[in-house]
Amino acid sequence: MATNDAGGFSREEEHSIEFAFGHKRPKGQRLKLGKAGAKAQAWRTVTKAPEVIVRVSGGGKTAQHVKAHFDYITRRGQLEMVNDQGETIRGKDQVADLFDSWDMDLSKGQGELRQAFNVVLSMPAGTDPQKVLAAAQGFARETLYGKHQYAMVLHTQETDPHKDAPPHPHVHLIIKAEGYNGKRLHIRKATLQAWRETFAEQLRDRGIEANATPRAVRGVTKKSKGVALFHLEKKHGREESHVYRAKVEEAIKELNAGTQELKPWEKAIINRRQKTLREMLQAAKTYEAEGDKELADAIRKHAASLPRPETERHAIKAEVAQELQRIRDQGKQRGPEAARGDKDKER
């Protein structure tokens, strides 16, 4: 059974993350869902309900940067913006008036501290865009209303004038970092998870099946690329990325040296996976004891289906090893002289 397999790095490491079909509040205490809520969350996870995405895409450190983002997400006034009062802002002039009302030039730390946060809330293609927008408004009211000024814009492939508009509906939410009381907003990893849960709940309230499962419970171990790197690789190709080339060179060195030692973060991933699996199987055992064998079996099946844990470094190393083997195999087919030439190329 796959749950006995430590996965992509080693079968000897042991390890650790809390499995709770799984929710934590920002301060770390377990969120009590109640039996019905916990079961519903478990079913959404094992049936792979669509996962919401809430990510911070950046934020300006000057008033000018924040104004530029207002213009960017509204496509210079072509798309409607909704402010924290639920009012619709249309056209370049109204967008400029809304920005002026934020008094960004009076915020502390101009040029040093982030003056606003740019957040993206999205769902897979095919989701009702208006319900995504309504859920984003509900999320913002529950999370930010009365604390921070904010505004948002819905982007869809049909309405976004950008030539490369993605197919999935998403909302660009811009939040003023300095609150009404002068306190600054700090977005941490636990904050983002809590925000994902709130956004998913708002979507479910509107009849859209949505989940906010932690990465470890879904078996995801590779971190997503930063926005800048993603667009750079999309525009020029992955091989043109200095970051990617450096990782390839490191992989070649390790393969030539026969290095097998795991990096500390890879050991942590193995540990998280092992503990996640233990908690999943314990949850299955508990539900079975309560008489819900169907859910228990579904949890076990989900645990067995998790992919082998893998980081980008591990994936690149595997790609390089496969390519080197291909070169060697071609050399064998062409004869010893050609094989020696290929080895010189590898160096």
CSV table of C-alpha atoms in Angstrom, one decimal, residues 5-343:
chain,number,residue,atom,x,y,z
A,5,ASP,CA,6.2,4.3,0.9
A,6,ALA,CA,8.1,7.3,2.2
A,7,GLY,CA,8.3,8.5,-1.4
A,8,GLY,CA,10.7,10.3,-3.6
A,9,PHE,CA,13.7,10.7,-1.3
A,10,SER,CA,14.2,7.8,1.0
A,11,ARG,CA,12.3,5.1,2.8
A,12,GLU,CA,14.4,5.5,6.0
A,13,GLU,CA,13.4,9.0,7.1
A,14,GLU,CA,10.6,9.5,9.6
A,15,HIS,CA,8.5,12.6,10.0
A,16,SER,CA,5.5,15.6,10.5
A,17,ILE,CA,2.4,17.9,9.9
A,18,GLU,CA,-0.9,18.0,11.7
A,19,PHE,CA,-3.7,16.3,9.8
A,20,ALA,CA,-7.1,17.6,10.6
A,21,PHE,CA,-8.8,17.6,7.4
A,22,GLY,CA,-7.4,20.4,8.4
A,23,HIS,CA,-7.7,23.7,9.8
A,24,LYS,CA,-5.8,26.0,12.1
A,25,ARG,CA,-6.5,29.5,13.1
A,26,PRO,CA,-3.7,32.1,12.7
A,27,LYS,CA,-2.6,31.8,16.3
A,28,GLY,CA,-2.2,28.0,15.9
A,29,GLN,CA,-5.1,26.6,17.9
A,30,ARG,CA,-7.2,23.9,16.2
A,31,LEU,CA,-10.4,25.1,14.7
A,32,LYS,CA,-13.3,23.1,16.1
A,33,LEU,CA,-15.6,22.2,13.3
A,34,GLY,CA,-17.9,19.9,15.2
A,35,LYS,CA,-18.7,16.4,14.1
A,36,ALA,CA,-20.9,17.3,11.1
A,37,GLY,CA,-18.5,20.0,9.9
A,38,ALA,CA,-15.5,17.7,10.3
A,39,LYS,CA,-17.2,15.0,8.3
A,40,ALA,CA,-18.2,17.4,5.5
A,41,GLN,CA,-14.6,18.7,5.4
A,42,ALA,CA,-13.3,15.1,5.2
A,43,TRP,CA,-15.6,14.2,2.4
A,44,ARG,CA,-14.7,17.4,0.4
A,45,THR,CA,-11.0,16.4,0.8
A,46,VAL,CA,-11.3,12.7,-0.2
A,47,THR,CA,-13.6,13.5,-3.2
A,48,LYS,CA,-11.1,16.2,-4.3
A,49,ALA,CA,-13.5,19.2,-4.3
A,50,PRO,CA,-12.1,22.2,-6.2
A,51,GLU,CA,-9.5,24.0,-4.2
A,52,VAL,CA,-9.6,27.7,-3.7
A,53,ILE,CA,-6.5,29.8,-4.4
A,54,VAL,CA,-5.7,32.8,-2.2
A,55,ARG,CA,-2.3,34.3,-2.8
A,56,VAL,CA,-0.4,37.5,-2.3
A,57,SER,CA,0.9,38.7,-5.7
A,58,GLY,CA,2.9,41.6,-4.4
A,59,GLY,CA,2.3,45.1,-3.2
A,60,GLY,CA,3.8,48.6,-3.7
A,61,LYS,CA,6.0,50.4,-1.3
A,62,THR,CA,5.0,53.9,-2.5
A,63,ALA,CA,1.8,55.6,-3.3
A,64,GLN,CA,2.8,55.7,-7.0
A,65,HIS,CA,3.2,51.9,-7.0
A,66,VAL,CA,-0.3,51.4,-5.5
A,67,LYS,CA,-1.8,53.8,-8.0
A,68,ALA,CA,-0.2,51.8,-10.8
A,69,HIS,CA,-1.8,48.6,-9.4
A,70,PHE,CA,-5.2,50.3,-9.4
A,71,ASP,CA,-4.7,51.1,-13.1
A,72,TYR,CA,-3.4,47.6,-13.8
A,73,ILE,CA,-6.2,45.6,-12.3
A,74,THR,CA,-8.9,47.9,-13.7
A,75,ARG,CA,-7.1,47.8,-17.1
A,76,ARG,CA,-7.0,51.6,-16.9
A,77,GLY,CA,-10.6,52.0,-16.0
A,78,GLN,CA,-12.0,49.4,-18.5
A,79,LEU,CA,-13.1,47.0,-15.8
A,80,GLU,CA,-15.4,47.8,-12.9
A,81,MET,CA,-14.0,48.0,-9.4
A,82,VAL,CA,-16.0,47.4,-6.2
A,83,ASN,CA,-14.9,49.3,-3.1
A,84,ASP,CA,-15.3,48.3,0.6
A,85,GLN,CA,-18.7,50.0,0.7
A,86,GLY,CA,-20.0,47.8,-2.1
A,87,GLU,CA,-20.1,50.7,-4.5
A,88,THR,CA,-19.2,50.1,-8.2
A,89,ILE,CA,-16.4,52.3,-9.6
A,90,ARG,CA,-16.4,52.8,-13.3
A,91,GLY,CA,-13.9,54.6,-15.6
A,92,LYS,CA,-10.5,56.1,-15.1
A,93,ASP,CA,-11.7,59.2,-13.3
A,94,GLN,CA,-13.7,57.3,-10.7
A,95,VAL,CA,-10.8,54.9,-10.1
A,96,ALA,CA,-8.5,57.9,-9.6
A,97,ASP,CA,-11.0,59.5,-7.2
A,98,LEU,CA,-11.1,56.2,-5.2
A,99,PHE,CA,-7.4,56.1,-5.0
A,100,ASP,CA,-7.2,59.7,-3.8
A,101,SER,CA,-9.7,58.9,-1.0
A,102,TRP,CA,-7.2,56.4,0.4
A,103,ASP,CA,-4.7,59.2,1.2
A,104,MET,CA,-1.8,56.9,0.4
A,105,ASP,CA,0.7,59.7,0.6
A,106,LEU,CA,-0.1,60.1,4.4
A,107,SER,CA,0.8,56.4,5.2
A,108,LYS,CA,4.0,55.9,7.1
A,109,GLY,CA,7.1,54.2,5.7
A,110,GLN,CA,6.8,55.5,2.1
A,111,GLY,CA,9.4,53.6,0.0
A,112,GLU,CA,10.3,51.3,2.9
A,113,LEU,CA,7.1,49.5,4.1
A,114,ARG,CA,4.5,47.9,1.9
A,115,GLN,CA,1.7,50.4,1.4
A,116,ALA,CA,-0.8,47.9,0.0
A,117,PHE,CA,-1.2,44.2,-0.5
A,118,ASN,CA,-2.2,42.7,-3.8
A,119,VAL,CA,-4.2,39.5,-3.3
A,120,VAL,CA,-5.6,37.2,-5.9
A,121,LEU,CA,-8.7,34.9,-5.1
A,122,SER,CA,-9.5,32.4,-7.8
A,123,MET,CA,-11.3,29.2,-8.7
A,124,PRO,CA,-11.0,26.8,-11.6
A,125,ALA,CA,-12.3,27.6,-15.1
A,126,GLY,CA,-16.0,27.0,-15.4
A,127,THR,CA,-16.9,28.4,-12.0
A,128,ASP,CA,-19.7,31.1,-12.1
A,129,PRO,CA,-17.7,34.4,-12.1
A,130,GLN,CA,-20.4,36.5,-10.4
A,131,LYS,CA,-20.5,34.0,-7.5
A,132,VAL,CA,-16.7,34.2,-7.3
A,133,LEU,CA,-17.0,38.0,-7.0
A,134,ALA,CA,-19.8,37.7,-4.5
A,135,ALA,CA,-17.8,35.2,-2.4
A,136,ALA,CA,-14.7,37.5,-2.6
A,137,GLN,CA,-16.9,40.4,-1.3
A,138,GLY,CA,-18.2,38.3,1.5
A,139,PHE,CA,-14.7,37.2,2.4
A,140,ALA,CA,-13.5,40.8,2.5
A,141,ARG,CA,-16.4,42.0,4.6
A,142,GLU,CA,-15.8,39.2,7.1
A,143,THR,CA,-12.1,39.6,7.2
A,144,LEU,CA,-11.2,43.3,6.6
A,145,TYR,CA,-14.3,45.5,6.8
A,146,GLY,CA,-13.9,48.3,9.3
A,147,LYS,CA,-10.2,47.5,9.7
A,148,HIS,CA,-8.6,48.3,6.3
A,149,GLN,CA,-9.7,50.0,3.1
A,150,TYR,CA,-9.9,47.6,0.1
A,151,ALA,CA,-11.2,47.4,-3.4
A,152,MET,CA,-11.5,44.5,-5.9
A,153,VAL,CA,-11.9,43.8,-9.6
A,154,LEU,CA,-13.2,40.6,-11.2
A,155,HIS,CA,-11.2,39.2,-14.2
A,156,THR,CA,-12.7,36.7,-16.6
A,157,GLN,CA,-11.4,35.5,-20.0
A,158,GLU,CA,-14.5,37.1,-21.6
A,159,THR,CA,-14.2,40.5,-20.0
A,160,ASP,CA,-10.5,41.0,-19.5
A,161,PRO,CA,-9.0,42.9,-22.5
A,162,HIS,CA,-5.6,41.5,-21.8
A,163,LYS,CA,-4.5,39.3,-24.8
A,164,ASP,CA,-3.3,36.5,-22.4
A,165,ALA,CA,-6.3,36.5,-20.0
A,166,PRO,CA,-6.4,33.2,-18.2
A,167,PRO,CA,-9.5,31.0,-18.4
A,168,HIS,CA,-10.2,30.8,-14.7
A,169,PRO,CA,-12.3,33.5,-13.0
A,170,HIS,CA,-10.3,35.4,-10.3
A,171,VAL,CA,-10.6,38.6,-8.2
A,172,HIS,CA,-7.8,41.0,-7.7
A,173,LEU,CA,-8.1,42.4,-4.2
A,174,ILE,CA,-6.0,45.4,-3.1
A,175,ILE,CA,-5.8,46.1,0.6
A,176,LYS,CA,-4.4,49.2,2.2
A,177,ALA,CA,-1.7,48.0,4.6
A,178,GLU,CA,-2.2,50.7,7.2
A,179,GLY,CA,-5.5,50.2,9.0
A,180,TYR,CA,-8.0,52.8,10.2
A,181,ASN,CA,-6.4,52.5,13.7
A,182,GLY,CA,-2.9,53.0,12.3
A,183,LYS,CA,-2.0,49.3,12.8
A,184,ARG,CA,-0.4,47.6,9.8
A,185,LEU,CA,-1.6,44.4,8.2
A,186,HIS,CA,0.7,41.4,8.4
A,187,ILE,CA,0.0,38.4,6.2
A,188,ARG,CA,1.6,35.2,7.4
A,189,LYS,CA,1.3,31.6,6.2
A,190,ALA,CA,-1.4,30.8,8.8
A,191,THR,CA,-3.3,34.0,7.8
A,192,LEU,CA,-3.4,32.8,4.2
A,193,GLN,CA,-4.8,29.4,5.2
A,194,ALA,CA,-7.5,31.1,7.4
A,195,TRP,CA,-8.3,33.3,4.4
A,196,ARG,CA,-8.6,30.3,2.1
A,197,GLU,CA,-11.0,28.6,4.5
A,198,THR,CA,-13.2,31.8,4.8
A,199,PHE,CA,-13.2,32.2,1.0
A,200,ALA,CA,-14.2,28.6,0.5
A,201,GLU,CA,-17.0,28.9,3.0
A,202,GLN,CA,-18.3,31.9,1.2
A,203,LEU,CA,-18.3,30.0,-2.1
A,204,ARG,CA,-20.1,27.1,-0.5
A,205,ASP,CA,-22.7,29.5,0.9
A,206,ARG,CA,-23.4,30.4,-2.7
A,207,GLY,CA,-23.8,26.8,-3.9
A,208,ILE,CA,-20.3,26.3,-5.3
A,209,GLU,CA,-18.4,23.3,-4.0
A,210,ALA,CA,-15.0,24.5,-2.7
A,211,ASN,CA,-12.3,23.4,-0.4
A,212,ALA,CA,-9.3,24.8,1.4
A,213,THR,CA,-7.2,21.8,2.3
A,214,PRO,CA,-3.6,22.3,3.4
A,215,ARG,CA,-1.0,21.3,0.9
A,216,ALA,CA,0.3,18.4,2.9
A,217,VAL,CA,-3.2,16.8,3.1
A,218,ARG,CA,-3.4,17.0,-0.7
A,219,GLY,CA,0.1,15.5,-1.1
A,220,VAL,CA,1.5,18.7,-2.6
A,221,THR,CA,5.2,19.1,-1.8
A,222,LYS,CA,6.5,21.4,-4.5
A,223,LYS,CA,6.1,25.1,-3.8
A,224,SER,CA,4.5,27.2,-6.5
A,225,LYS,CA,6.8,29.6,-8.4
A,226,GLY,CA,6.8,33.2,-7.5
A,227,VAL,CA,4.8,35.4,-9.8
A,228,ALA,CA,7.8,37.1,-11.4
A,229,LEU,CA,9.6,33.8,-12.1
A,230,PHE,CA,6.4,32.3,-13.5
A,231,HIS,CA,6.0,35.1,-16.0
A,232,LEU,CA,9.7,35.1,-16.9
A,233,GLU,CA,9.7,31.4,-17.7
A,234,LYS,CA,6.4,31.7,-19.6
A,235,LYS,CA,7.8,34.5,-21.7
A,236,HIS,CA,11.3,33.3,-22.4
A,237,GLY,CA,11.1,29.5,-21.6
A,238,ARG,CA,12.3,27.7,-18.5
A,239,GLU,CA,15.8,27.1,-19.9
A,240,GLU,CA,16.3,30.9,-20.1
A,241,SER,CA,15.8,31.3,-16.4
A,242,HIS,CA,19.0,32.0,-14.4
A,243,VAL,CA,17.4,30.3,-11.4
A,244,TYR,CA,16.5,27.2,-13.4
A,245,ARG,CA,20.0,26.9,-15.0
A,246,ALA,CA,21.7,27.2,-11.6
A,247,LYS,CA,19.5,24.4,-10.3
A,248,VAL,CA,20.4,22.2,-13.3
A,249,GLU,CA,24.1,22.8,-12.7
A,250,GLU,CA,23.8,21.9,-9.0
A,251,ALA,CA,21.9,18.7,-10.0
A,252,ILE,CA,24.7,17.7,-12.5
A,253,LYS,CA,27.4,18.3,-9.8
A,254,GLU,CA,25.5,16.1,-7.3
A,255,LEU,CA,25.0,13.3,-9.8
A,256,ASN,CA,28.6,13.4,-10.8
A,257,ALA,CA,29.7,13.3,-7.2
A,258,GLY,CA,27.1,10.6,-6.3
A,259,THR,CA,25.7,12.8,-3.6
A,260,GLN,CA,22.6,11.3,-2.0
A,261,GLU,CA,22.2,13.3,1.2
A,262,LEU,CA,18.9,15.0,1.7
A,263,LYS,CA,18.6,18.7,2.3
A,264,PRO,CA,17.0,19.7,5.6
A,265,TRP,CA,13.8,20.8,3.9
A,266,GLU,CA,13.5,17.5,2.1
A,267,LYS,CA,13.8,15.6,5.4
A,268,ALA,CA,11.1,17.9,6.8
A,269,ILE,CA,8.8,17.0,3.8
A,270,ILE,CA,9.3,13.3,4.5
A,271,ASN,CA,8.5,13.9,8.1
A,272,ARG,CA,5.4,15.9,7.3
A,273,ARG,CA,4.2,13.2,4.9
A,274,GLN,CA,4.7,10.4,7.4
A,275,LYS,CA,2.8,12.2,10.2
A,276,THR,CA,0.0,13.2,7.8
A,277,LEU,CA,-0.4,9.6,6.8
A,278,ARG,CA,-0.5,8.5,10.4
A,279,GLU,CA,-3.2,11.1,11.2
A,280,MET,CA,-5.2,10.2,8.1
A,281,LEU,CA,-5.2,6.5,9.1
A,282,GLN,CA,-6.1,7.3,12.7
A,283,ALA,CA,-9.0,9.5,11.4
A,284,ALA,CA,-10.2,6.5,9.3
A,285,LYS,CA,-10.0,4.2,12.3
A,286,THR,CA,-12.1,6.7,14.4
A,287,TYR,CA,-14.8,7.0,11.7
A,288,GLU,CA,-15.0,3.3,11.3
A,289,ALA,CA,-15.4,2.8,15.0
A,290,GLU,CA,-18.3,5.3,14.9
A,291,GLY,CA,-19.9,3.2,12.2
A,292,ASP,CA,-19.0,5.3,9.1
A,293,LYS,CA,-17.1,2.6,7.1
A,294,GLU,CA,-17.8,4.4,3.8
A,295,LEU,CA,-15.9,7.5,4.9
A,296,ALA,CA,-13.2,5.5,6.6
A,297,ASP,CA,-12.5,3.5,3.4
A,298,ALA,CA,-12.5,6.8,1.3
A,299,ILE,CA,-9.9,8.3,3.7
A,300,ARG,CA,-7.7,5.2,3.3
A,301,LYS,CA,-8.0,5.3,-0.4
A,302,HIS,CA,-7.1,9.0,-0.4
A,303,ALA,CA,-4.1,8.3,1.7
A,304,ALA,CA,-2.9,5.5,-0.6
A,305,SER,CA,-3.3,7.7,-3.7
A,306,LEU,CA,-1.0,10.6,-2.5
A,307,PRO,CA,1.9,11.1,-4.9
A,308,ARG,CA,5.4,10.5,-3.9
A,309,PRO,CA,6.8,13.6,-2.1
A,310,GLU,CA,9.0,15.6,-4.4
A,311,THR,CA,10.6,19.0,-4.5
A,312,GLU,CA,11.6,21.0,-7.6
A,313,ARG,CA,15.2,20.1,-6.9
A,314,HIS,CA,14.4,16.4,-6.8
A,315,ALA,CA,12.4,16.7,-10.0
A,316,ILE,CA,15.2,18.5,-11.8
A,317,LYS,CA,17.7,16.0,-10.6
A,318,ALA,CA,15.6,13.2,-12.0
A,319,GLU,CA,15.3,15.0,-15.4
A,320,VAL,CA,19.0,15.6,-15.6
A,321,ALA,CA,19.8,11.9,-14.7
A,322,GLN,CA,17.3,10.8,-17.4
A,323,GLU,CA,18.9,13.1,-20.0
A,324,LEU,CA,22.4,12.0,-19.1
A,325,GLN,CA,21.4,8.3,-19.5
A,326,ARG,CA,19.8,9.1,-22.9
A,327,ILE,CA,23.1,10.6,-24.0
A,328,ARG,CA,25.1,7.6,-22.8
A,329,ASP,CA,22.7,5.2,-24.5
A,330,GLN,CA,23.0,7.0,-27.8
A,331,GLY,CA,26.8,6.9,-27.4
A,332,LYS,CA,26.7,3.1,-26.9
A,333,GLN,CA,24.7,2.7,-30.1
A,334,ARG,CA,27.2,4.9,-32.1
A,335,GLY,CA,30.4,3.2,-30.7
A,336,PRO,CA,33.1,3.8,-28.1
A,337,GLU,CA,34.6,6.9,-29.8
A,338,ALA,CA,31.3,8.7,-29.9
A,339,ALA,CA,30.6,7.7,-26.3
A,340,ARG,CA,33.9,9.3,-25.2
A,341,GLY,CA,32.8,12.5,-27.0
A,342,ASP,CA,29.5,12.6,-25.1
A,343,LYS,CA,31.3,12.2,-21.8
